[in-house]
Amino acid sequence: MNRGQQEYYKRDYALAKAEGKPFFPYAIYKDLLIATLAIGLVITFAIWHRVEMGEPVNPASTDFVPRPEWYFFFLFELLKIFKGQNALMPVIMATFIIPNILMALLILTPFIDRNPERRIQRRPIALLSGIAVIVFLAYMTILGGESPESLGGEGLPLSGLEADADAQAGAQLFLANGCTSCHAVGGVGASGPGPALDNEGSRGNDAAFYEGFLKDPPGNVMPSFTTFTPEQYQQLGVFLSGLGTKYK
Amino acid sequence: MATTDIGPKNPVVKVGEAAIDYVDRRSGATTGFKWFLFRNIPAETSWFQTLGFTAMALFGLQAVTGVILAMYYKPDPNSAYQSIDHITNEVTWGWLVRGMHKWGASAMIVVVFLHLGRVFFFGSYKYPRELTWVTGALLLILTMFMGLTGYLLVWDQKAYWATVVAVNITASAPILGPYVADILRAGPEFGPDTLSRFYSIHMLVIPGAMALFIGLHLYLITKLGIGEPPHSKRRMAVERAEDEARRAAERERLPYGRRPVPPSVPSPARTTPPAQAEERA
């Protein structure tokens, strides 16, 4: 913006202020209203969706697939896009170069866009780049939210799982609920205290059996999993009853 | 004249006024409050312009709930998980405070991003508000770092491994990366000091920086005034009037059938003096 445009802005803003009204109470009441609404929503969510306790830290279990908070999903996905053939450069792209370029662009926006026009319909480049950034962030966040890692892991080395959506969901439940901290499947997971489940399917139990088993496991070693939905019992049942037979 | 002005003043009111005067003479607080609260702003402000205040209110909520959580939390690998369990299951209202702190973090990220979008699409970062934008951008980055450092404190599997990955990512950055990772971990490996280091970054270093930048951000907003929405009725009327004046000026300079001449090149033929016009007639 050149000197003349700055002078124009100052005169115009002085006029707007002269015709205006005081900040208190005319603007602050709107602020207080929306802020109260936001805090009310936070309290509502805190009551409606209680925070659960996760599994305590166990640095020995390396099979745990970490998942960031949802607002880092876009960076997490970036890492996967650039997860390249030969290690270093792609990783640096996703973890260092692109995030830093994004941060620099963010901080320097007023010094890059020096056009005095403020109405968005007359700023086509700003409009398009703004929309592009929103679409990019939204797309990457949704991708990150749906990725198997974020749901608890893709890690079981079994073939045949892809054919059955229920079995796949069951495998993810198996990983996400810490079953691998006691049971091993296909070499993934702990070798105890629970038995290895590689040939669980050969015992010929159906989904209903596993529902009963998970709700009230015999003995006092295995914790009970009563929080699943009927559908989740079904999925776990399909997964477990095919182990060693359909899925190897 | 108001009836309260007749007769001796209530001694309590007298003491109160004296106290206010005492503070005001030494601090100029009244001037400051007047400067902050009773300044004029443009008549029209958009509802979207409440998002900045909302982000600040959520920061306040995070600070209050965070302080309450800190009263019970123990940043030690052996007792961190148990102390969170204690907060969640035993402390009165503990589950609610923890839930508010967790949901508040997501809400703050959402509101901060919405606020960023509003400022961008309103063009409010333009002259004279460039530095307000810079402090705001730094606040956004600091907010993200709050989310990252708070994640580990729960000390469950998810928190632990996600942070291991985040620190490994930091370590992979060129030149400074390994050193920054060492600083975050308080050593070459995740150890007992890592948790207390994250705790102190999460509740002292970053909130301190954020308080500083929120102060600067507010000072600049107050000094420069609240941006007028670019589509406000007053602004649109000004633009219409300017367009009208420009067209009128062009029409005046244009005899019929001629192509428009740029106003920077004045041609004597276009402004026919009345004397010449009479002659021609």
Coordinates of N, CA and C in Angstrom, one line a residue, chain A residues 49-145:
Chain A
H49 N -19.9 -36.6 26.5 CA -18.9 -37.6 26.0 C -17.8 -37.5 27.0
R50 N -17.9 -38.4 28.0 CA -16.8 -38.4 29.1 C -15.5 -38.9 28.6
V51 N -14.4 -38.3 29.2 CA -13.1 -38.7 28.8 C -12.8 -40.1 29.4
E52 N -12.3 -41.0 28.6 CA -12.0 -42.4 29.1 C -10.6 -42.4 29.5
M53 N -10.2 -43.4 30.4 CA -8.8 -43.7 30.7 C -8.3 -44.7 29.6
G54 N -7.1 -44.4 29.0 CA -6.5 -45.3 28.1 C -5.7 -46.3 28.8
E55 N -5.0 -47.1 28.1 CA -4.1 -48.1 28.7 C -2.9 -47.4 29.3
P56 N -2.4 -47.7 30.5 CA -1.2 -47.1 31.0 C 0.0 -47.3 30.1
V57 N 1.0 -46.4 30.2 CA 2.2 -46.5 29.3 C 2.9 -47.8 29.5
N58 N 3.3 -48.4 28.4 CA 4.1 -49.6 28.4 C 5.2 -49.4 27.3
P59 N 6.3 -48.8 27.7 CA 7.3 -48.6 26.6 C 7.8 -49.8 25.9
A60 N 7.5 -51.0 26.5 CA 8.0 -52.3 25.9 C 7.2 -52.7 24.8
S61 N 5.9 -52.3 24.7 CA 5.0 -52.8 23.6 C 5.2 -51.9 22.4
T62 N 6.0 -52.4 21.4 CA 6.2 -51.6 20.3 C 5.2 -51.7 19.2
D63 N 4.2 -52.6 19.4 CA 3.2 -52.8 18.3 C 2.1 -51.8 18.4
F64 N 2.1 -50.9 19.4 CA 1.1 -49.9 19.5 C 1.2 -48.9 18.4
V65 N 0.1 -48.7 17.7 CA 0.2 -47.7 16.5 C -0.3 -46.4 17.0
P66 N 0.6 -45.4 17.1 CA 0.2 -44.1 17.7 C -0.7 -43.3 16.8
R67 N -1.5 -42.5 17.4 CA -2.5 -41.7 16.7 C -2.5 -40.3 17.3
P68 N -2.2 -39.2 16.5 CA -2.2 -37.9 17.1 C -3.6 -37.4 17.4
E69 N -3.7 -36.3 18.0 CA -5.0 -35.6 18.2 C -5.5 -35.2 16.8
W70 N -6.9 -35.1 16.6 CA -7.4 -34.8 15.3 C -6.9 -33.6 14.6
Y71 N -6.4 -32.6 15.4 CA -6.0 -31.4 14.7 C -4.6 -31.5 14.2
F72 N -3.9 -32.7 14.4 CA -2.7 -32.9 13.7 C -2.8 -34.0 12.6
F73 N -4.0 -34.4 12.3 CA -4.2 -35.4 11.3 C -3.6 -34.9 9.9
F74 N -3.7 -33.6 9.6 CA -3.2 -33.2 8.3 C -1.7 -33.3 8.2
L75 N -1.0 -33.1 9.3 CA 0.5 -33.3 9.3 C 0.8 -34.8 9.2
F76 N 0.0 -35.6 9.9 CA 0.2 -37.0 9.9 C 0.0 -37.6 8.5
E77 N -1.0 -37.1 7.8 CA -1.2 -37.6 6.4 C -0.1 -37.2 5.5
L78 N 0.4 -35.9 5.7 CA 1.5 -35.4 4.9 C 2.7 -36.4 5.0
L79 N 2.9 -36.9 6.2 CA 4.0 -37.8 6.4 C 3.8 -39.0 5.6
K80 N 2.5 -39.5 5.4 CA 2.3 -40.7 4.6 C 2.5 -40.4 3.1
I81 N 2.1 -39.2 2.7 CA 2.2 -38.9 1.2 C 3.7 -38.9 0.8
F82 N 4.5 -38.4 1.7 CA 5.9 -38.3 1.4 C 6.7 -39.5 1.9
K83 N 6.0 -40.5 2.5 CA 6.8 -41.7 3.0 C 7.4 -42.3 1.8
G84 N 8.6 -41.9 1.4 CA 9.1 -42.3 0.1 C 10.0 -43.5 0.1
Q85 N 10.6 -43.8 -1.0 CA 11.4 -45.0 -1.2 C 12.7 -44.9 -0.4
N86 N 13.5 -43.8 -0.6 CA 14.7 -43.7 0.1 C 14.7 -42.6 1.2
A87 N 14.6 -43.1 2.4 CA 14.4 -42.5 3.6 C 14.4 -40.9 3.7
L88 N 15.5 -40.3 3.7 CA 15.7 -39.0 4.4 C 14.9 -37.9 3.7
M89 N 15.1 -37.6 2.4 CA 14.5 -36.4 1.8 C 13.0 -36.3 1.9
P90 N 12.2 -37.4 1.6 CA 10.8 -37.3 1.7 C 10.3 -36.9 3.2
V91 N 11.0 -37.6 4.1 CA 10.6 -37.3 5.5 C 10.8 -35.8 5.9
I92 N 12.0 -35.3 5.4 CA 12.3 -33.9 5.7 C 11.3 -33.0 5.0
M93 N 10.8 -33.4 3.8 CA 9.8 -32.6 3.1 C 8.6 -32.5 4.0
A94 N 8.1 -33.6 4.5 CA 6.8 -33.7 5.2 C 6.9 -33.1 6.6
T95 N 8.1 -33.3 7.3 CA 8.2 -32.9 8.7 C 8.8 -31.6 8.9
F96 N 9.5 -31.1 7.9 CA 10.3 -29.9 8.1 C 10.0 -28.8 7.1
I97 N 10.2 -29.2 5.8 CA 10.1 -28.1 4.8 C 8.7 -27.6 4.6
I98 N 7.7 -28.5 4.4 CA 6.4 -28.0 4.1 C 5.8 -27.4 5.3
P99 N 5.8 -27.9 6.5 CA 5.3 -27.2 7.7 C 5.9 -25.8 7.9
N100 N 7.2 -25.7 7.7 CA 7.9 -24.4 7.9 C 7.5 -23.4 6.8
I101 N 7.3 -23.9 5.6 CA 6.8 -23.0 4.5 C 5.4 -22.5 4.9
L102 N 4.6 -23.5 5.3 CA 3.2 -23.1 5.7 C 3.2 -22.0 6.8
M103 N 4.1 -22.2 7.8 CA 4.1 -21.3 8.9 C 4.6 -19.9 8.4
A104 N 5.6 -20.0 7.6 CA 6.2 -18.7 7.1 C 5.1 -18.0 6.3
L105 N 4.4 -18.7 5.4 CA 3.4 -18.1 4.6 C 2.3 -17.5 5.5
L106 N 1.9 -18.2 6.6 CA 0.9 -17.7 7.5 C 1.4 -16.4 8.1
I107 N 2.6 -16.4 8.7 CA 3.1 -15.2 9.4 C 3.2 -14.0 8.4
L108 N 3.7 -14.3 7.2 CA 4.0 -13.2 6.3 C 2.8 -12.8 5.4
T109 N 1.7 -13.3 5.6 CA 0.5 -13.0 4.7 C 0.4 -11.5 4.4
P110 N 0.4 -10.6 5.5 CA 0.1 -9.2 5.2 C 1.2 -8.6 4.4
F111 N 2.4 -9.2 4.3 CA 3.5 -8.6 3.6 C 3.6 -9.2 2.2
I112 N 2.9 -10.3 1.9 CA 2.8 -10.8 0.6 C 1.6 -10.2 -0.2
D113 N 0.5 -10.1 0.5 CA -0.7 -9.5 -0.1 C -0.8 -8.1 0.2
R114 N -0.3 -7.2 -0.7 CA -0.3 -5.8 -0.4 C -1.3 -5.0 -1.1
N115 N -2.3 -5.7 -1.7 CA -3.4 -5.0 -2.4 C -4.3 -4.4 -1.4
P116 N -4.6 -3.1 -1.5 CA -5.5 -2.5 -0.5 C -6.9 -2.9 -0.5
E117 N -7.4 -3.6 -1.6 CA -8.8 -4.0 -1.6 C -9.1 -5.0 -0.5
R118 N -10.3 -4.7 0.2 CA -10.6 -5.6 1.3 C -11.8 -6.5 1.0
R119 N -12.6 -6.2 -0.1 CA -13.8 -7.1 -0.3 C -13.3 -8.3 -1.0
I120 N -13.8 -9.5 -0.5 CA -13.2 -10.8 -0.9 C -13.6 -11.0 -2.4
Q121 N -14.8 -10.5 -2.8 CA -15.2 -10.9 -4.2 C -14.3 -10.1 -5.2
R122 N -13.5 -9.1 -4.7 CA -12.6 -8.4 -5.6 C -11.1 -8.8 -5.4
R123 N -11.0 -9.9 -4.6 CA -9.6 -10.4 -4.4 C -9.5 -11.9 -4.8
P124 N -9.5 -12.1 -6.2 CA -9.7 -13.5 -6.6 C -8.5 -14.4 -6.2
I125 N -7.3 -13.9 -6.1 CA -6.2 -14.8 -5.7 C -6.3 -15.2 -4.2
A126 N -6.6 -14.2 -3.4 CA -6.8 -14.4 -2.0 C -8.0 -15.4 -1.8
L127 N -9.1 -15.2 -2.5 CA -10.2 -16.1 -2.4 C -9.9 -17.5 -2.7
L128 N -9.2 -17.7 -3.9 CA -8.9 -19.0 -4.3 C -7.9 -19.7 -3.4
S129 N -6.9 -19.0 -3.0 CA -5.9 -19.6 -2.1 C -6.5 -19.9 -0.8
G130 N -7.4 -19.0 -0.3 CA -8.0 -19.3 1.0 C -8.9 -20.6 0.9
I131 N -9.6 -20.7 -0.2 CA -10.5 -21.9 -0.3 C -9.6 -23.2 -0.5
A132 N -8.5 -23.0 -1.3 CA -7.6 -24.1 -1.5 C -7.0 -24.6 -0.2
V133 N -6.6 -23.7 0.7 CA -6.1 -24.1 2.0 C -7.1 -24.8 2.8
I134 N -8.4 -24.3 2.8 CA -9.4 -24.9 3.6 C -9.7 -26.3 3.1
V135 N -9.8 -26.5 1.8 CA -10.1 -27.8 1.2 C -9.0 -28.8 1.5
F136 N -7.7 -28.3 1.4 CA -6.6 -29.1 1.7 C -6.6 -29.6 3.1
L137 N -6.8 -28.7 4.1 CA -6.8 -29.1 5.5 C -7.9 -30.0 5.8
A138 N -9.1 -29.7 5.2 CA -10.3 -30.6 5.5 C -10.1 -32.0 4.9
Y139 N -9.6 -32.0 3.7 CA -9.4 -33.3 3.1 C -8.4 -34.2 3.8
M140 N -7.2 -33.5 4.2 CA -6.2 -34.3 4.9 C -6.7 -34.7 6.3
T141 N -7.5 -33.9 6.9 CA -8.0 -34.2 8.3 C -8.9 -35.4 8.2
I142 N -9.8 -35.4 7.2 CA -10.7 -36.5 7.0 C -10.0 -37.8 6.6
L143 N -9.0 -37.7 5.7 CA -8.2 -38.8 5.3 C -7.5 -39.4 6.6
G144 N -6.9 -38.5 7.4 CA -6.2 -38.9 8.6 C -7.2 -39.6 9.6
G145 N -8.4 -39.1 9.7 CA -9.4 -39.6 10.6 C -9.8 -41.0 10.1

